[in-house]
Amino acid sequence: MARKDSVETPDYSVPALEKAFDIIELLANQKDGLSQGQISEAVGRSIHQIYRVLQALEARGYIYRERPGGLYFLSMTMFELAHRHEPLRGLVQIALPQMRRLSDELQQSCNLGIHSAGRVLILAQVESPAPFGFRVRVGAEFPLFATATGRALMAFQPEAIAEKWLDGEPHERAAAKATLGIIRERGFEEQPDGLQPGITDLAFPILGRYGDSVAALTVPYVATTYSSLDQATVRRHAASAAREIGTLIAPRGENE
């Protein structure tokens, strides 16, 4: 009989819970939905093993099944739960009044983004009061380094964290670090939107208590006849709003 080690590592695995996490993480990366068979194959478990887990997740509202096709999708429940979390809820509550004021001043929309699992997640959005504008859906996710918002977030992180966020990004690391250095020196990021012609993204970091970015305020500037302010003026107003939000998050007395 083989000798057991005197100290064994306890087995804390919970098979049903692990299957549920596998399914949630899988569906989070699928925009077109998956059938029960496809989920079974992707997580490496039989249909019998995942059947009750799928039922439980659907009953609790974490996933939903599209009928009559029978494809499973991740619901918005995880996103809604995250917004109940005090730090995120507090950030949105602090930022929204400043964002509404900024949008009124500029006659442009603006949005608030954070880093989430290697992506940019839009936490809040205020539409332009003008007859024409550009909006970004709350809950939308975008590539990190490929967006102005993502780069503004990365540029104001400690080097070790920024490098970790760069892992898996399709770019040359040295060039990426140089780009982030330029943004940090300038204090913001500005670039034509990669998806929408005619829009220039102006992204400003919102700095927390220790001087690191906790979020980014972005104005997708639309140059139309409704744009009463030029881009330089928009830039100044947006920078001021980002600083004000940062001050409210980390009051001067706490930051010193």
PDB file of C-alpha atoms in Angstrom:
ATOM      1  CA  MET A   1       0.000   0.000   0.000  1.00  0.00           C
ATOM      2  CA  ALA A   2       1.433   3.374  -0.972  1.00  0.00           C
ATOM      3  CA  ARG A   3       2.358   5.651   1.924  1.00  0.00           C
ATOM      4  CA  LYS A   4       0.362   8.812   2.244  1.00  0.00           C
ATOM      5  CA  ASP A   5       2.205  12.044   2.946  1.00  0.00           C
ATOM      6  CA  SER A   6       1.961  13.137   6.543  1.00  0.00           C
ATOM      7  CA  VAL A   7       0.463  16.461   5.395  1.00  0.00           C
ATOM      8  CA  GLU A   8      -2.073  16.299   2.611  1.00  0.00           C
ATOM      9  CA  THR A   9      -3.580  19.207   0.743  1.00  0.00           C
ATOM     10  CA  PRO A  10      -7.297  19.275   1.513  1.00  0.00           C
ATOM     11  CA  ASP A  11      -9.588  18.849  -1.485  1.00  0.00           C
ATOM     12  CA  TYR A  12     -11.888  21.861  -1.462  1.00  0.00           C
ATOM     13  CA  SER A  13     -13.308  21.260  -4.932  1.00  0.00           C
ATOM     14  CA  VAL A  14     -17.061  21.593  -5.388  1.00  0.00           C
ATOM     15  CA  PRO A  15     -17.811  19.859  -8.710  1.00  0.00           C
ATOM     16  CA  ALA A  16     -21.249  21.380  -9.299  1.00  0.00           C
ATOM     17  CA  LEU A  17     -19.986  24.891  -8.532  1.00  0.00           C
ATOM     18  CA  GLU A  18     -16.960  24.409 -10.782  1.00  0.00           C
ATOM     19  CA  LYS A  19     -19.233  23.284 -13.614  1.00  0.00           C
ATOM     20  CA  ALA A  20     -21.372  26.385 -13.121  1.00  0.00           C
ATOM     21  CA  PHE A  21     -18.311  28.663 -13.267  1.00  0.00           C
ATOM     22  CA  ASP A  22     -17.070  26.849 -16.385  1.00  0.00           C
ATOM     23  CA  ILE A  23     -20.395  27.468 -18.109  1.00  0.00           C
ATOM     24  CA  ILE A  24     -20.646  31.132 -17.046  1.00  0.00           C
ATOM     25  CA  GLU A  25     -17.075  31.874 -18.188  1.00  0.00           C
ATOM     26  CA  LEU A  26     -17.712  30.079 -21.478  1.00  0.00           C
ATOM     27  CA  LEU A  27     -20.932  31.967 -22.267  1.00  0.00           C
ATOM     28  CA  ALA A  28     -19.327  35.279 -21.307  1.00  0.00           C
ATOM     29  CA  ASN A  29     -17.147  34.966 -24.419  1.00  0.00           C
ATOM     30  CA  GLN A  30     -19.970  33.973 -26.785  1.00  0.00           C
ATOM     31  CA  LYS A  31     -22.144  36.549 -28.516  1.00  0.00           C
ATOM     32  CA  ASP A  32     -24.142  34.060 -30.618  1.00  0.00           C
ATOM     33  CA  GLY A  33     -25.114  31.622 -27.870  1.00  0.00           C
ATOM     34  CA  LEU A  34     -24.386  27.905 -27.575  1.00  0.00           C
ATOM     35  CA  SER A  35     -26.501  24.783 -27.571  1.00  0.00           C
ATOM     36  CA  GLN A  36     -26.415  22.284 -24.736  1.00  0.00           C
ATOM     37  CA  GLY A  37     -24.263  19.974 -26.846  1.00  0.00           C
ATOM     38  CA  GLN A  38     -21.805  22.737 -27.713  1.00  0.00           C
ATOM     39  CA  ILE A  39     -21.486  23.699 -24.043  1.00  0.00           C
ATOM     40  CA  SER A  40     -20.929  20.068 -23.118  1.00  0.00           C
ATOM     41  CA  GLU A  41     -18.142  19.730 -25.662  1.00  0.00           C
ATOM     42  CA  ALA A  42     -16.497  23.073 -24.782  1.00  0.00           C
ATOM     43  CA  VAL A  43     -16.285  22.406 -21.022  1.00  0.00           C
ATOM     44  CA  GLY A  44     -15.283  18.777 -21.505  1.00  0.00           C
ATOM     45  CA  ARG A  45     -18.234  17.302 -19.616  1.00  0.00           C
ATOM     46  CA  SER A  46     -21.109  15.080 -20.689  1.00  0.00           C
ATOM     47  CA  ILE A  47     -24.590  16.455 -21.271  1.00  0.00           C
ATOM     48  CA  HIS A  48     -25.724  14.422 -18.263  1.00  0.00           C
ATOM     49  CA  GLN A  49     -23.105  16.183 -16.079  1.00  0.00           C
ATOM     50  CA  ILE A  50     -24.136  19.715 -17.054  1.00  0.00           C
ATOM     51  CA  TYR A  51     -27.899  19.287 -17.486  1.00  0.00           C
ATOM     52  CA  ARG A  52     -28.903  20.128 -13.905  1.00  0.00           C
ATOM     53  CA  VAL A  53     -26.309  22.899 -13.690  1.00  0.00           C
ATOM     54  CA  LEU A  54     -27.819  24.559 -16.758  1.00  0.00           C
ATOM     55  CA  GLN A  55     -31.277  24.219 -15.213  1.00  0.00           C
ATOM     56  CA  ALA A  56     -30.128  25.809 -11.951  1.00  0.00           C
ATOM     57  CA  LEU A  57     -28.338  28.700 -13.690  1.00  0.00           C
ATOM     58  CA  GLU A  58     -31.387  29.357 -15.852  1.00  0.00           C
ATOM     59  CA  ALA A  59     -33.751  29.211 -12.870  1.00  0.00           C
ATOM     60  CA  ARG A  60     -31.624  31.768 -10.978  1.00  0.00           C
ATOM     61  CA  GLY A  61     -31.459  34.063 -14.015  1.00  0.00           C
ATOM     62  CA  TYR A  62     -27.708  33.861 -14.680  1.00  0.00           C
ATOM     63  CA  ILE A  63     -28.285  32.421 -18.141  1.00  0.00           C
ATOM     64  CA  TYR A  64     -31.297  32.279 -20.425  1.00  0.00           C
ATOM     65  CA  ARG A  65     -32.358  29.973 -23.224  1.00  0.00           C
ATOM     66  CA  GLU A  66     -33.556  31.366 -26.524  1.00  0.00           C
ATOM     67  CA  ARG A  67     -36.540  29.503 -27.849  1.00  0.00           C
ATOM     68  CA  PRO A  68     -37.239  27.728 -30.120  1.00  0.00           C
ATOM     69  CA  GLY A  69     -33.538  27.411 -31.025  1.00  0.00           C
ATOM     70  CA  GLY A  70     -32.538  26.328 -27.538  1.00  0.00           C
ATOM     71  CA  LEU A  71     -29.318  28.353 -27.493  1.00  0.00           C
ATOM     72  CA  TYR A  72     -28.015  29.479 -24.096  1.00  0.00           C
ATOM     73  CA  PHE A  73     -26.824  33.039 -23.456  1.00  0.00           C
ATOM     74  CA  LEU A  74     -25.341  34.784 -20.449  1.00  0.00           C
ATOM     75  CA  SER A  75     -27.860  37.199 -18.922  1.00  0.00           C
ATOM     76  CA  MET A  76     -27.154  40.649 -17.469  1.00  0.00           C
ATOM     77  CA  THR A  77     -27.430  39.329 -13.908  1.00  0.00           C
ATOM     78  CA  MET A  78     -23.654  39.301 -13.332  1.00  0.00           C
ATOM     79  CA  PHE A  79     -23.424  42.886 -14.554  1.00  0.00           C
ATOM     80  CA  GLU A  80     -26.306  43.953 -12.314  1.00  0.00           C
ATOM     81  CA  LEU A  81     -24.726  42.265  -9.299  1.00  0.00           C
ATOM     82  CA  ALA A  82     -21.444  44.046  -9.973  1.00  0.00           C
ATOM     83  CA  HIS A  83     -23.301  47.368  -9.927  1.00  0.00           C
ATOM     84  CA  ARG A  84     -24.657  46.564  -6.474  1.00  0.00           C
ATOM     85  CA  HIS A  85     -21.069  46.297  -5.243  1.00  0.00           C
ATOM     86  CA  GLU A  86     -20.412  49.392  -3.159  1.00  0.00           C
ATOM     87  CA  PRO A  87     -17.190  50.656  -4.848  1.00  0.00           C
ATOM     88  CA  LEU A  88     -18.661  50.527  -8.364  1.00  0.00           C
ATOM     89  CA  ARG A  89     -22.024  51.904  -7.288  1.00  0.00           C
ATOM     90  CA  GLY A  90     -20.285  54.726  -5.466  1.00  0.00           C
ATOM     91  CA  LEU A  91     -18.112  55.535  -8.473  1.00  0.00           C
ATOM     92  CA  VAL A  92     -21.119  55.821 -10.782  1.00  0.00           C
ATOM     93  CA  GLN A  93     -23.083  57.901  -8.274  1.00  0.00           C
ATOM     94  CA  ILE A  94     -20.164  60.304  -7.906  1.00  0.00           C
ATOM     95  CA  ALA A  95     -19.411  60.541 -11.621  1.00  0.00           C
ATOM     96  CA  LEU A  96     -22.896  60.897 -13.113  1.00  0.00           C
ATOM     97  CA  PRO A  97     -23.671  64.479 -11.936  1.00  0.00           C
ATOM     98  CA  GLN A  98     -20.320  65.660 -13.318  1.00  0.00           C
ATOM     99  CA  MET A  99     -20.902  63.753 -16.555  1.00  0.00           C
ATOM    100  CA  ARG A 100     -24.373  65.271 -17.016  1.00  0.00           C
ATOM    101  CA  ARG A 101     -22.979  68.749 -16.456  1.00  0.00           C
ATOM    102  CA  LEU A 102     -20.168  68.082 -18.915  1.00  0.00           C
ATOM    103  CA  SER A 103     -22.564  66.762 -21.553  1.00  0.00           C
ATOM    104  CA  ASP A 104     -24.750  69.856 -21.206  1.00  0.00           C
ATOM    105  CA  GLU A 105     -21.731  72.154 -21.530  1.00  0.00           C
ATOM    106  CA  LEU A 106     -20.297  70.379 -24.556  1.00  0.00           C
ATOM    107  CA  GLN A 107     -23.491  69.235 -26.301  1.00  0.00           C
ATOM    108  CA  GLN A 108     -21.645  65.927 -26.636  1.00  0.00           C
ATOM    109  CA  SER A 109     -22.079  62.516 -25.026  1.00  0.00           C
ATOM    110  CA  CYS A 110     -19.578  61.068 -22.558  1.00  0.00           C
ATOM    111  CA  ASN A 111     -18.992  57.715 -20.910  1.00  0.00           C
ATOM    112  CA  LEU A 112     -17.182  56.171 -17.967  1.00  0.00           C
ATOM    113  CA  GLY A 113     -15.039  53.068 -18.475  1.00  0.00           C
ATOM    114  CA  ILE A 114     -13.074  50.770 -16.179  1.00  0.00           C
ATOM    115  CA  HIS A 115     -10.705  47.855 -16.620  1.00  0.00           C
ATOM    116  CA  SER A 116     -12.454  44.492 -16.248  1.00  0.00           C
ATOM    117  CA  ALA A 117     -10.735  41.159 -16.944  1.00  0.00           C
ATOM    118  CA  GLY A 118      -8.492  42.530 -19.672  1.00  0.00           C
ATOM    119  CA  ARG A 119     -11.210  44.591 -21.357  1.00  0.00           C
ATOM    120  CA  VAL A 120     -12.743  48.046 -21.094  1.00  0.00           C
ATOM    121  CA  LEU A 121     -16.185  47.892 -19.485  1.00  0.00           C
ATOM    122  CA  ILE A 122     -18.554  50.859 -19.856  1.00  0.00           C
ATOM    123  CA  LEU A 123     -20.080  51.608 -16.454  1.00  0.00           C
ATOM    124  CA  ALA A 124     -22.034  54.764 -17.245  1.00  0.00           C
ATOM    125  CA  GLN A 125     -23.032  56.850 -20.235  1.00  0.00           C
ATOM    126  CA  VAL A 126     -24.693  60.248 -20.682  1.00  0.00           C
ATOM    127  CA  GLU A 127     -26.212  61.084 -24.037  1.00  0.00           C
ATOM    128  CA  SER A 128     -25.718  64.371 -25.824  1.00  0.00           C
ATOM    129  CA  PRO A 129     -28.613  66.802 -25.343  1.00  0.00           C
ATOM    130  CA  ALA A 130     -28.107  67.928 -28.963  1.00  0.00           C
ATOM    131  CA  PRO A 131     -30.412  66.568 -31.698  1.00  0.00           C
ATOM    132  CA  PHE A 132     -27.492  64.489 -33.015  1.00  0.00           C
ATOM    133  CA  GLY A 133     -24.897  62.573 -31.033  1.00  0.00           C
ATOM    134  CA  PHE A 134     -23.035  59.334 -30.461  1.00  0.00           C
ATOM    135  CA  ARG A 135     -23.684  56.950 -27.591  1.00  0.00           C
ATOM    136  CA  VAL A 136     -21.993  53.854 -26.159  1.00  0.00           C
ATOM    137  CA  ARG A 137     -24.120  51.197 -24.491  1.00  0.00           C
ATOM    138  CA  VAL A 138     -23.666  50.706 -20.743  1.00  0.00           C
ATOM    139  CA  GLY A 139     -22.253  47.221 -20.230  1.00  0.00           C
ATOM    140  CA  ALA A 140     -20.453  47.202 -23.584  1.00  0.00           C
ATOM    141  CA  GLU A 141     -16.909  45.838 -23.598  1.00  0.00           C
ATOM    142  CA  PHE A 142     -14.012  46.853 -25.845  1.00  0.00           C
ATOM    143  CA  PRO A 143     -10.364  45.863 -26.347  1.00  0.00           C
ATOM    144  CA  LEU A 144      -8.023  47.427 -23.822  1.00  0.00           C
ATOM    145  CA  PHE A 145      -4.944  48.710 -25.645  1.00  0.00           C
ATOM    146  CA  ALA A 146      -6.823  49.222 -28.925  1.00  0.00           C
ATOM    147  CA  THR A 147      -9.085  51.925 -27.451  1.00  0.00           C
ATOM    148  CA  ALA A 148      -8.388  55.432 -26.190  1.00  0.00           C
ATOM    149  CA  THR A 149     -10.227  54.632 -22.959  1.00  0.00           C
ATOM    150  CA  GLY A 150      -8.150  51.504 -22.389  1.00  0.00           C
ATOM    151  CA  ARG A 151      -4.856  53.248 -23.041  1.00  0.00           C
ATOM    152  CA  ALA A 152      -5.797  56.116 -20.703  1.00  0.00           C
ATOM    153  CA  LEU A 153      -6.487  53.517 -18.010  1.00  0.00           C
ATOM    154  CA  MET A 154      -3.223  51.661 -18.649  1.00  0.00           C
ATOM    155  CA  ALA A 155      -0.987  54.734 -18.826  1.00  0.00           C
ATOM    156  CA  PHE A 156      -1.769  55.707 -15.247  1.00  0.00           C
ATOM    157  CA  GLN A 157      -1.150  52.351 -13.611  1.00  0.00           C
ATOM    158  CA  PRO A 158       2.050  51.157 -11.918  1.00  0.00           C
ATOM    159  CA  GLU A 159       4.398  49.668 -14.503  1.00  0.00           C
ATOM    160  CA  ALA A 160       3.978  46.125 -13.172  1.00  0.00           C
ATOM    161  CA  ILE A 161       0.200  46.298 -13.516  1.00  0.00           C
ATOM    162  CA  ALA A 162       0.330  47.915 -16.968  1.00  0.00           C
ATOM    163  CA  GLU A 163       2.677  45.161 -18.140  1.00  0.00           C
ATOM    164  CA  LYS A 164       0.330  42.518 -16.807  1.00  0.00           C
ATOM    165  CA  TRP A 165      -2.561  44.142 -18.681  1.00  0.00           C
ATOM    166  CA  LEU A 166      -0.452  44.070 -21.851  1.00  0.00           C
ATOM    167  CA  ASP A 167      -0.201  40.264 -21.714  1.00  0.00           C
ATOM    168  CA  GLY A 168      -2.041  38.717 -24.615  1.00  0.00           C
ATOM    169  CA  GLU A 169      -2.498  42.012 -26.453  1.00  0.00           C
ATOM    170  CA  PRO A 170      -1.606  41.787 -30.174  1.00  0.00           C
ATOM    171  CA  HIS A 171       1.117  44.420 -30.325  1.00  0.00           C
ATOM    172  CA  GLU A 172       4.829  44.942 -29.887  1.00  0.00           C
ATOM    173  CA  ARG A 173       5.506  45.408 -26.177  1.00  0.00           C
ATOM    174  CA  ALA A 174       8.263  48.043 -26.428  1.00  0.00           C
ATOM    175  CA  ALA A 175       6.170  50.214 -28.764  1.00  0.00           C
ATOM    176  CA  ALA A 176       3.144  49.816 -26.505  1.00  0.00           C
ATOM    177  CA  LYS A 177       5.103  50.918 -23.434  1.00  0.00           C
ATOM    178  CA  ALA A 178       6.415  53.936 -25.341  1.00  0.00           C
ATOM    179  CA  THR A 179       2.857  54.872 -26.322  1.00  0.00           C
ATOM    180  CA  LEU A 180       1.694  54.641 -22.718  1.00  0.00           C
ATOM    181  CA  GLY A 181       4.609  56.846 -21.651  1.00  0.00           C
ATOM    182  CA  ILE A 182       3.541  59.541 -24.127  1.00  0.00           C
ATOM    183  CA  ILE A 183      -0.037  59.414 -22.851  1.00  0.00           C
ATOM    184  CA  ARG A 184       1.130  59.675 -19.250  1.00  0.00           C
ATOM    185  CA  GLU A 185       3.282  62.688 -20.098  1.00  0.00           C
ATOM    186  CA  ARG A 186       0.427  64.366 -21.978  1.00  0.00           C
ATOM    187  CA  GLY A 187      -2.150  63.540 -19.320  1.00  0.00           C
ATOM    188  CA  PHE A 188      -4.805  62.118 -21.642  1.00  0.00           C
ATOM    189  CA  GLU A 189      -5.320  60.115 -24.828  1.00  0.00           C
ATOM    190  CA  GLU A 190      -6.778  61.408 -28.081  1.00  0.00           C
ATOM    191  CA  GLN A 191      -7.333  59.437 -31.261  1.00  0.00           C
ATOM    192  CA  PRO A 192      -9.797  58.990 -34.116  1.00  0.00           C
ATOM    193  CA  ASP A 193     -12.297  56.291 -33.196  1.00  0.00           C
ATOM    194  CA  GLY A 194     -11.310  53.002 -34.804  1.00  0.00           C
ATOM    195  CA  LEU A 195     -14.914  51.966 -35.480  1.00  0.00           C
ATOM    196  CA  GLN A 196     -16.778  55.204 -36.217  1.00  0.00           C
ATOM    197  CA  PRO A 197     -15.392  57.638 -38.836  1.00  0.00           C
ATOM    198  CA  GLY A 198     -15.783  61.301 -37.930  1.00  0.00           C
ATOM    199  CA  ILE A 199     -15.458  60.699 -34.183  1.00  0.00           C
ATOM    200  CA  THR A 200     -12.407  61.549 -32.100  1.00  0.00           C
ATOM    201  CA  ASP A 201     -12.142  59.847 -28.712  1.00  0.00           C
ATOM    202  CA  LEU A 202     -10.826  62.083 -25.921  1.00  0.00           C
ATOM    203  CA  ALA A 203     -10.050  59.947 -22.859  1.00  0.00           C
ATOM    204  CA  PHE A 204      -8.983  61.267 -19.453  1.00  0.00           C
ATOM    205  CA  PRO A 205      -7.935  59.170 -16.450  1.00  0.00           C
ATOM    206  CA  ILE A 206      -9.817  59.503 -13.190  1.00  0.00           C
ATOM    207  CA  LEU A 207      -7.174  59.155 -10.515  1.00  0.00           C
ATOM    208  CA  GLY A 208      -7.868  57.585  -7.151  1.00  0.00           C
ATOM    209  CA  ARG A 209      -6.358  58.012  -3.732  1.00  0.00           C
ATOM    210  CA  TYR A 210      -2.907  56.795  -4.705  1.00  0.00           C
ATOM    211  CA  GLY A 211      -2.641  58.520  -8.070  1.00  0.00           C
ATOM    212  CA  ASP A 212      -3.553  55.445 -10.131  1.00  0.00           C
ATOM    213  CA  SER A 213      -6.414  55.360 -12.635  1.00  0.00           C
ATOM    214  CA  VAL A 214      -9.632  53.914 -11.257  1.00  0.00           C
ATOM    215  CA  ALA A 215     -11.640  54.787 -14.374  1.00  0.00           C
ATOM    216  CA  ALA A 216     -11.494  56.872 -17.535  1.00  0.00           C
ATOM    217  CA  LEU A 217     -13.857  59.595 -18.706  1.00  0.00           C
ATOM    218  CA  THR A 218     -14.201  59.582 -22.485  1.00  0.00           C
ATOM    219  CA  VAL A 219     -15.877  62.064 -24.819  1.00  0.00           C
ATOM    220  CA  PRO A 220     -16.490  60.639 -28.305  1.00  0.00           C
ATOM    221  CA  TYR A 221     -16.251  64.055 -29.955  1.00  0.00           C
ATOM    222  CA  VAL A 222     -18.489  64.435 -32.997  1.00  0.00           C
ATOM    223  CA  ALA A 223     -17.526  67.284 -35.331  1.00  0.00           C
ATOM    224  CA  THR A 224     -20.861  68.344 -36.833  1.00  0.00           C
ATOM    225  CA  THR A 225     -22.860  71.552 -37.219  1.00  0.00           C
ATOM    226  CA  TYR A 226     -24.256  70.795 -33.742  1.00  0.00           C
ATOM    227  CA  SER A 227     -20.734  71.033 -32.246  1.00  0.00           C
ATOM    228  CA  SER A 228     -20.822  74.496 -30.722  1.00  0.00           C
ATOM    229  CA  LEU A 229     -17.381  74.096 -29.118  1.00  0.00           C
ATOM    230  CA  ASP A 230     -14.129  73.264 -30.846  1.00  0.00           C
ATOM    231  CA  GLN A 231     -12.087  70.223 -29.940  1.00  0.00           C
ATOM    232  CA  ALA A 232      -9.555  72.138 -27.822  1.00  0.00           C
ATOM    233  CA  THR A 233     -12.347  73.597 -25.681  1.00  0.00           C
ATOM    234  CA  VAL A 234     -13.979  70.188 -25.326  1.00  0.00           C
ATOM    235  CA  ARG A 235     -10.626  68.813 -24.213  1.00  0.00           C
ATOM    236  CA  ARG A 236     -10.287  71.433 -21.462  1.00  0.00           C
ATOM    237  CA  HIS A 237     -13.801  70.871 -20.130  1.00  0.00           C
ATOM    238  CA  ALA A 238     -13.416  67.083 -20.133  1.00  0.00           C
ATOM    239  CA  ALA A 239     -10.049  67.254 -18.362  1.00  0.00           C
ATOM    240  CA  SER A 240     -11.594  69.476 -15.683  1.00  0.00           C
ATOM    241  CA  ALA A 241     -14.528  67.086 -15.199  1.00  0.00           C
ATOM    242  CA  ALA A 242     -12.182  64.092 -14.834  1.00  0.00           C
ATOM    243  CA  ARG A 243     -10.161  65.956 -12.196  1.00  0.00           C
ATOM    244  CA  GLU A 244     -13.333  66.912 -10.331  1.00  0.00           C
ATOM    245  CA  ILE A 245     -14.555  63.302 -10.260  1.00  0.00           C
ATOM    246  CA  GLY A 246     -11.142  62.206  -9.006  1.00  0.00           C
ATOM    247  CA  THR A 247     -11.248  64.835  -6.252  1.00  0.00           C
ATOM    248  CA  LEU A 248     -14.676  63.624  -5.144  1.00  0.00           C
ATOM    249  CA  ILE A 249     -13.473  60.011  -5.102  1.00  0.00           C
ATOM    250  CA  ALA A 250     -10.301  60.873  -3.150  1.00  0.00           C
ATOM    251  CA  PRO A 251     -10.693  64.208  -1.313  1.00  0.00           C
ATOM    252  CA  ARG A 252      -7.527  66.256  -0.986  1.00  0.00           C
ATOM    253  CA  GLY A 253      -7.131  65.574   2.723  1.00  0.00           C
ATOM    254  CA  GLU A 254      -7.230  61.795   2.123  1.00  0.00           C
ATOM    255  CA  ASN A 255      -4.893  61.940  -0.845  1.00  0.00           C
ATOM    256  CA  GLU A 256      -2.066  63.651   0.984  1.00  0.00           C
TER     257      GLU A 256
END
